[in-house]
PDB file of C-alpha atoms in Angstrom:
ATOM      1  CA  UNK A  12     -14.129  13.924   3.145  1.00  0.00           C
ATOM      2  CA  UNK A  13     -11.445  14.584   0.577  1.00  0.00           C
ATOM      3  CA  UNK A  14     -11.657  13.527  -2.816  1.00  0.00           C
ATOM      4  CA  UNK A  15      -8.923  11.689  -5.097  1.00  0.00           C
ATOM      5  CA  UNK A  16      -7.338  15.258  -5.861  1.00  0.00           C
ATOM      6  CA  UNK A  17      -7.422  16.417  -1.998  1.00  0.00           C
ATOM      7  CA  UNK A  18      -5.683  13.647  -0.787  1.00  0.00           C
ATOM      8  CA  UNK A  19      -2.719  14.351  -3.391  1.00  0.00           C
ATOM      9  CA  UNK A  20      -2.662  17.753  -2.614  1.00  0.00           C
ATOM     10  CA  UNK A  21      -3.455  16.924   1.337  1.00  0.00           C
ATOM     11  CA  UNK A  22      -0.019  14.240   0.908  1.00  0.00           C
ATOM     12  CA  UNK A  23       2.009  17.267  -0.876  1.00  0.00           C
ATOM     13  CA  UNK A  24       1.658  19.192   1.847  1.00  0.00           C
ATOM     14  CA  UNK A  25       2.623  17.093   4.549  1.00  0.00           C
ATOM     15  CA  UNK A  26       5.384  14.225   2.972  1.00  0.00           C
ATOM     16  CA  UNK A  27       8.427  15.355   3.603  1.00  0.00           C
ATOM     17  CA  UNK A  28      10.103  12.433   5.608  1.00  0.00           C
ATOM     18  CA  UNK A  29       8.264   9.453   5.403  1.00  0.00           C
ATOM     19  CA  UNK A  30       4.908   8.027   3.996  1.00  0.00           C
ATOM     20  CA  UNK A  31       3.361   4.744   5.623  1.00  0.00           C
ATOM     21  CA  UNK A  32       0.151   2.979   4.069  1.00  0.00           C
ATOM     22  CA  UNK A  33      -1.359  -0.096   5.484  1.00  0.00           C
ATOM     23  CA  UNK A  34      -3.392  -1.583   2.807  1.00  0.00           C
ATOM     24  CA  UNK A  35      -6.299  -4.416   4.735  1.00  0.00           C
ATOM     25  CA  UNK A  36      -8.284  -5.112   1.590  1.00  0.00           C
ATOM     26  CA  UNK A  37      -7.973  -8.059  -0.894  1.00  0.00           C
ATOM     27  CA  UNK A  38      -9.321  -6.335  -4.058  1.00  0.00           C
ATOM     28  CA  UNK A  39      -8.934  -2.545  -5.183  1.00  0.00           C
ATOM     29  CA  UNK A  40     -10.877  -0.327  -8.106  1.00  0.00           C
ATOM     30  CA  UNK A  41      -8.912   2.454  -8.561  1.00  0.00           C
ATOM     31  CA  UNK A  42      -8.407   4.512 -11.477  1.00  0.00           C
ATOM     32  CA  UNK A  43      -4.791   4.860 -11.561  1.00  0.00           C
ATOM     33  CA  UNK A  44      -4.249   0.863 -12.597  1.00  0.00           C
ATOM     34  CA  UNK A  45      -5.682   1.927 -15.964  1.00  0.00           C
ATOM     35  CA  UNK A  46      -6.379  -1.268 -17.980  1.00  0.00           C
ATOM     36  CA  UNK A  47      -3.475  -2.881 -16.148  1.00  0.00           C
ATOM     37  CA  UNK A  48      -5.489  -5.268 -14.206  1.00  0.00           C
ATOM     38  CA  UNK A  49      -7.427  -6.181 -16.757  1.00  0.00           C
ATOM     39  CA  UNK A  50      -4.316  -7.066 -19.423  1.00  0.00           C
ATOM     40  CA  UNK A  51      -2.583  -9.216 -15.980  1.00  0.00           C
ATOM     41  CA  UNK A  52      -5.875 -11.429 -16.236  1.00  0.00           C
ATOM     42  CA  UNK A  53      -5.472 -11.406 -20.124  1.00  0.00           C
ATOM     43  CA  UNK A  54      -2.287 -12.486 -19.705  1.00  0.00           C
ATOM     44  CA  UNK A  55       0.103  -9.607 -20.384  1.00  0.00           C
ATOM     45  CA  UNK A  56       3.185 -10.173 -19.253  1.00  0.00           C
ATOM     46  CA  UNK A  57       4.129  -6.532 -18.019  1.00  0.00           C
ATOM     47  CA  UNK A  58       2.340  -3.654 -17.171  1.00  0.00           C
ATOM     48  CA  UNK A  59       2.138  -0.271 -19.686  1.00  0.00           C
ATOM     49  CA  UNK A  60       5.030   0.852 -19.352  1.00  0.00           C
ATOM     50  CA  UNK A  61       3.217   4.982 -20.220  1.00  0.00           C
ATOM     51  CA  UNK A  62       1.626   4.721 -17.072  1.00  0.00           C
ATOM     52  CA  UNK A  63       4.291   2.464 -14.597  1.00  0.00           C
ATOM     53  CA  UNK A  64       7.300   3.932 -15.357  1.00  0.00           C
ATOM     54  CA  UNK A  65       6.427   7.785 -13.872  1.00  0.00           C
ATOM     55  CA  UNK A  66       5.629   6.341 -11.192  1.00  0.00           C
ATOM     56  CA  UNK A  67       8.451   3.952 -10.868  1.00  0.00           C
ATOM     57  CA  UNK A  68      11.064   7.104 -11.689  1.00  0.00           C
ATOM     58  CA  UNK A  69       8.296   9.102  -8.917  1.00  0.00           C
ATOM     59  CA  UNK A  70       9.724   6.675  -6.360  1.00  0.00           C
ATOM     60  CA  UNK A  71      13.221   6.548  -7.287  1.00  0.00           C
ATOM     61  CA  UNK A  72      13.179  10.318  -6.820  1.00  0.00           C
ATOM     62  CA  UNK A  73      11.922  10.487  -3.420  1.00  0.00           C
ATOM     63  CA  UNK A  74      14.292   7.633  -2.448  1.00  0.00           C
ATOM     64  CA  UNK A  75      17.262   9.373  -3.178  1.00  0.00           C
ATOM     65  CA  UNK A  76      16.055  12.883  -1.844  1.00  0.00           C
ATOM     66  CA  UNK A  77      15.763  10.630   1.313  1.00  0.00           C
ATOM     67  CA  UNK A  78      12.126  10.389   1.489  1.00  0.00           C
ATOM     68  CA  UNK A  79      11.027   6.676   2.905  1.00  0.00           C
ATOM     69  CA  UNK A  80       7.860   4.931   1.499  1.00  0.00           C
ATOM     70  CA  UNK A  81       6.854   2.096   3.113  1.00  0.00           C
ATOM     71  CA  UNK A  82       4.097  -0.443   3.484  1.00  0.00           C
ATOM     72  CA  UNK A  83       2.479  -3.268   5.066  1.00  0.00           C
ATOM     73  CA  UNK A  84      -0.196  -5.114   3.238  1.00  0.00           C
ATOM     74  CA  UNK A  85      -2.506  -7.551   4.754  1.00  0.00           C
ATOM     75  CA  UNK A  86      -2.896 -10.663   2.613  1.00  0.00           C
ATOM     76  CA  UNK A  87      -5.719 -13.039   3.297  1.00  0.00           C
ATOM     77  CA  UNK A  88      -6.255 -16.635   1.908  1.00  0.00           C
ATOM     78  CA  UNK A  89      -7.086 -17.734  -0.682  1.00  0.00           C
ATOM     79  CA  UNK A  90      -4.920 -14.645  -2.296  1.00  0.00           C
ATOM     80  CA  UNK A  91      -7.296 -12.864  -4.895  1.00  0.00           C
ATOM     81  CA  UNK A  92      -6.432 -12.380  -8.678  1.00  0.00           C
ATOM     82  CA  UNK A  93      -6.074  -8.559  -7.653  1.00  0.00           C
ATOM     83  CA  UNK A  94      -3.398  -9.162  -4.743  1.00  0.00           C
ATOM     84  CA  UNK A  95      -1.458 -11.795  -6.695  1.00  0.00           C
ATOM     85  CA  UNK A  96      -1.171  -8.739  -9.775  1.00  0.00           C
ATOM     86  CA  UNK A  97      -0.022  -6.340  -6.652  1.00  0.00           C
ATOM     87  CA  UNK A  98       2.379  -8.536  -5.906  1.00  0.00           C
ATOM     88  CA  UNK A  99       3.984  -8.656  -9.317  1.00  0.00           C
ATOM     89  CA  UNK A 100       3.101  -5.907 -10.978  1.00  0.00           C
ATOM     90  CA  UNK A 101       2.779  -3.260  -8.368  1.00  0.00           C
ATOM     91  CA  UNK A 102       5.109  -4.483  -4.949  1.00  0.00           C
ATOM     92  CA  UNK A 103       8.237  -6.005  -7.179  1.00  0.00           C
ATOM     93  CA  UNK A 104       9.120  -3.110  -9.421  1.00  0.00           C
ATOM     94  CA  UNK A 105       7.833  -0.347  -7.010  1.00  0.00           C
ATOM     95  CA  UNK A 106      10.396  -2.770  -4.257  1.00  0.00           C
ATOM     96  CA  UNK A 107      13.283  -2.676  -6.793  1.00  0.00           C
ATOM     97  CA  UNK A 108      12.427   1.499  -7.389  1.00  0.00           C
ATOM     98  CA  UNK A 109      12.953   1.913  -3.273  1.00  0.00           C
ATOM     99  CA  UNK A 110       9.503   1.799  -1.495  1.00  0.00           C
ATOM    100  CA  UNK A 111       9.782  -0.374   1.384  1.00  0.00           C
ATOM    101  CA  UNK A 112       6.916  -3.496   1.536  1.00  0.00           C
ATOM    102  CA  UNK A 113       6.476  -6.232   3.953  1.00  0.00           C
ATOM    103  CA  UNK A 114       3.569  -8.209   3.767  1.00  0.00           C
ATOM    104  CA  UNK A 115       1.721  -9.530   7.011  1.00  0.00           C
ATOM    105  CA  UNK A 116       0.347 -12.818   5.755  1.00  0.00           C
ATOM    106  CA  UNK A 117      -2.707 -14.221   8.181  1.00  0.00           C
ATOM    107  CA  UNK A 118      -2.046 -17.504   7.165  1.00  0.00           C
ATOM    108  CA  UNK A 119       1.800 -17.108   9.092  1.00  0.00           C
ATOM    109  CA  UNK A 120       1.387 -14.484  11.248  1.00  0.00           C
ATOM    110  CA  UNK A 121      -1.243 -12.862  13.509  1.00  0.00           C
ATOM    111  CA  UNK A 122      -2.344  -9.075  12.977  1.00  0.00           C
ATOM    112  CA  UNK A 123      -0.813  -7.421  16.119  1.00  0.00           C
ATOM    113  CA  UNK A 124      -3.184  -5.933  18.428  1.00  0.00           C
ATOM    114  CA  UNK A 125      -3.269  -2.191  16.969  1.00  0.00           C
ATOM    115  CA  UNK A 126      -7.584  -2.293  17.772  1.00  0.00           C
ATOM    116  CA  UNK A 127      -9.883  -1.028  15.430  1.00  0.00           C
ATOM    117  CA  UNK A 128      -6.509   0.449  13.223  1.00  0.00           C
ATOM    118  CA  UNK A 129      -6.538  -2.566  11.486  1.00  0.00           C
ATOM    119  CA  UNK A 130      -9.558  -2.341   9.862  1.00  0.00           C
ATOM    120  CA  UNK A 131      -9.896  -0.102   7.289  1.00  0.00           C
ATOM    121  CA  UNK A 132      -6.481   1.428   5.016  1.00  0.00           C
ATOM    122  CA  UNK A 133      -4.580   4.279   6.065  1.00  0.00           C
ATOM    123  CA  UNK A 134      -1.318   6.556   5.243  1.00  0.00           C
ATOM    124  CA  UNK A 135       0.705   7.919   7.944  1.00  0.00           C
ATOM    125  CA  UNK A 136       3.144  11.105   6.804  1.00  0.00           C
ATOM    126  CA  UNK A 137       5.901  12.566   8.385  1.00  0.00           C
ATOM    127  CA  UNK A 138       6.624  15.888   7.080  1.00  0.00           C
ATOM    128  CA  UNK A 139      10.184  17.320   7.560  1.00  0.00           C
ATOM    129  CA  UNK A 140       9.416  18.807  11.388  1.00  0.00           C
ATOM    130  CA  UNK A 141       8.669  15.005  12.551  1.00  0.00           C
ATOM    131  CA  UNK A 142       5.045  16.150  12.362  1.00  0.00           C
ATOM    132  CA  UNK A 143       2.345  13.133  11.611  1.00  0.00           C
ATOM    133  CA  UNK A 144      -0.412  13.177   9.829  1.00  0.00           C
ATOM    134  CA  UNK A 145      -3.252  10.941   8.852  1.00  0.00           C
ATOM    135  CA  UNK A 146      -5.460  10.253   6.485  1.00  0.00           C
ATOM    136  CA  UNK A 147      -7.961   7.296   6.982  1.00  0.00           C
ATOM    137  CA  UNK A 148      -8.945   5.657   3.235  1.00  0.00           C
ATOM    138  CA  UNK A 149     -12.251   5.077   2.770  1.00  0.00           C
ATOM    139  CA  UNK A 150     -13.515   1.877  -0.206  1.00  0.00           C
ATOM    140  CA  UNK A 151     -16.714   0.553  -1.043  1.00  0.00           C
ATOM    141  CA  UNK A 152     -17.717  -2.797  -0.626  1.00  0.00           C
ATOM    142  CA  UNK A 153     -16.114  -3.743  -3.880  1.00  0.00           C
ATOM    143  CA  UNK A 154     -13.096  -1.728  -3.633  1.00  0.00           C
ATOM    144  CA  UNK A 155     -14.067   1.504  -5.273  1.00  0.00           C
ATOM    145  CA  UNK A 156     -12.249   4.342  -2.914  1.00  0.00           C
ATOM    146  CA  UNK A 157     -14.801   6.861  -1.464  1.00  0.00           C
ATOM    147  CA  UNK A 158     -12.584   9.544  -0.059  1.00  0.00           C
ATOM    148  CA  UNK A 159     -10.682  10.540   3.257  1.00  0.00           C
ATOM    149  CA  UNK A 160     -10.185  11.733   6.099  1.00  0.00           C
ATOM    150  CA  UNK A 161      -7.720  13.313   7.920  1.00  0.00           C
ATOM    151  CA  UNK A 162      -6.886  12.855  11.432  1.00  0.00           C
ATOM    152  CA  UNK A 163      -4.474  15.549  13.121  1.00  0.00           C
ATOM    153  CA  UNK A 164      -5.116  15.033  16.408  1.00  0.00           C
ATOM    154  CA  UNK A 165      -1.955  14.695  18.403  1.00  0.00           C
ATOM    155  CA  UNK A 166      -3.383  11.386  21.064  1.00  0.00           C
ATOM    156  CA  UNK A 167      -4.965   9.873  17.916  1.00  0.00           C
ATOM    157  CA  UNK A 168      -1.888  10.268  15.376  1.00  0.00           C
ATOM    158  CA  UNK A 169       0.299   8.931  18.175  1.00  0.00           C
ATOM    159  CA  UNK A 170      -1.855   6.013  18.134  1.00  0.00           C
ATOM    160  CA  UNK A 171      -1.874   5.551  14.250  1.00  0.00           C
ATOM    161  CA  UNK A 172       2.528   5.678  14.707  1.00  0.00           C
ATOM    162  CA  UNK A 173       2.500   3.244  17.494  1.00  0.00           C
ATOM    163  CA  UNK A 174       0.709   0.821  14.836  1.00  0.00           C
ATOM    164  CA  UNK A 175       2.648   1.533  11.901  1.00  0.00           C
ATOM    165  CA  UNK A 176       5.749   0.444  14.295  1.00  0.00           C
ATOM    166  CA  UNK A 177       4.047  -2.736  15.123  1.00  0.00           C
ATOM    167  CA  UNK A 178       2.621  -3.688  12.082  1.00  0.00           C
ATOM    168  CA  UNK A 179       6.341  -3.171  10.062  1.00  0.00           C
ATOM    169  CA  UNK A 180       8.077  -5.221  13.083  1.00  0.00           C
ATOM    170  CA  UNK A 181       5.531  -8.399  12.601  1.00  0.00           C
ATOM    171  CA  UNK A 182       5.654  -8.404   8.613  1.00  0.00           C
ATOM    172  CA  UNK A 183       7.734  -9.977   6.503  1.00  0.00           C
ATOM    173  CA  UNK A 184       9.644  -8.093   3.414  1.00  0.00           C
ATOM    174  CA  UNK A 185       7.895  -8.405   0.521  1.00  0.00           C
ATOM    175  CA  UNK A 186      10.973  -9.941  -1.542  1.00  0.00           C
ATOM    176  CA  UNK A 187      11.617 -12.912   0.327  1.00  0.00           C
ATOM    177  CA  UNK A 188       8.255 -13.632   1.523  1.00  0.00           C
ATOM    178  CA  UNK A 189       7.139 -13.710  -2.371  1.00  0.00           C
ATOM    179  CA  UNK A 190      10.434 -15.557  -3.056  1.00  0.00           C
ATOM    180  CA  UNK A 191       9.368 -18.203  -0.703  1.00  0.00           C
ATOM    181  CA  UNK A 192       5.641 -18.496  -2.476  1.00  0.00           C
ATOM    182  CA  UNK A 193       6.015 -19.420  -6.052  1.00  0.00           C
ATOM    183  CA  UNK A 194       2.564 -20.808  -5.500  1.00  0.00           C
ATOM    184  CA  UNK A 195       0.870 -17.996  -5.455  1.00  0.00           C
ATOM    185  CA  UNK A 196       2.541 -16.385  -8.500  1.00  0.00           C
ATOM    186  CA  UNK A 197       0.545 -16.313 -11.787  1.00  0.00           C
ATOM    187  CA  UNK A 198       1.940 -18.710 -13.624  1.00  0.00           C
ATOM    188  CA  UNK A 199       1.133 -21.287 -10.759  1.00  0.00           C
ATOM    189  CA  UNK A 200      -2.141 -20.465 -10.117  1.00  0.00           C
TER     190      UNK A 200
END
């Protein structure tokens, strides 16, 4: 199973044209948030701008040296604290920077059939041959990510593309489907 560092190095190897993650669960623990979450529940009203704005510039970068991003998060109700601070502080600005989001709210829509794919997170990268590759997250109960694993099997990466198309046809983009919810944002809730 690769670690944090693996992955990185496993998704600089193969991102070249495209990088797909479906994210399934309603509460994260990872590292790279910082203290962020914790100052959204304070209420901060942005993030730290010394750790969001490499990444923010990170995704401007690859959207102009035609790289795609994109994402489909699941989002469950009642919409957890840590969902409602991916929504503004992680899916807006990263939106506005070029990653593509659409959300795939249960409450509106139904998962599409895509079998056991939708049950744990993945990233799907297209390298710049067309070539796929997988890697399968892997979280702890409460969120804390274990590692993953890479899938490079041609029927079972076919499988995992297949999805990705179907899951990014039935969700919704992020911008309008947050427009439309005002009461979920913070200052509602």
């Amino acid at each position: 199973m690769m670690d944090i560092d693996q992955l990185g190095d496993f998704m600089d190897l193969h991102l070249g044209r495209a990088a797909f993650r479906l994210e399934t669960l309603q509460q994260y623990e990872v590292d790279s948030d910082g203290s962020d979450f914790r100052r959204y529940l304070d209420g901060a009203l942005t993030w730290t701008p010394e750790r969001k704005e490499p990444w923010l510039a990170h995704l401007r970068n690859e959207a102009a040296s035609g790289v795609w991003r994109h994402r489909v998060r699941v989002i469950t109700h009642p919409i957890t604290d840590y969902t409602r601070y991916e929504c503004e502080w992680g899916y807006a600005p990263n939106g506005e920077a070029g990653e593509g989001i659409r959300i795939l709210d249960l409450a509106e829509r139904d998962m599409p059939d895509i079998g056991a794919l939708s049950e744990y997170d993945w990233w799907l990268l297209t390298d710049t041959e067309g070539v796929h590759r997988v890697a399968v997250m892997h979280y702890a109960d409460d969120g804390q990510f274990l590692g993953a694993t890479a899938r490079d099997r041609t029927d079972i990466v076919r499988d995992f593309a297949a999805a990705r198309d179907l899951l990014w046809n039935a969700a919704e983009p992020f911008a309008p489907w947050w427009g439309r919810h005002g009461e979920l944002h913070r200052q509602a809730a």
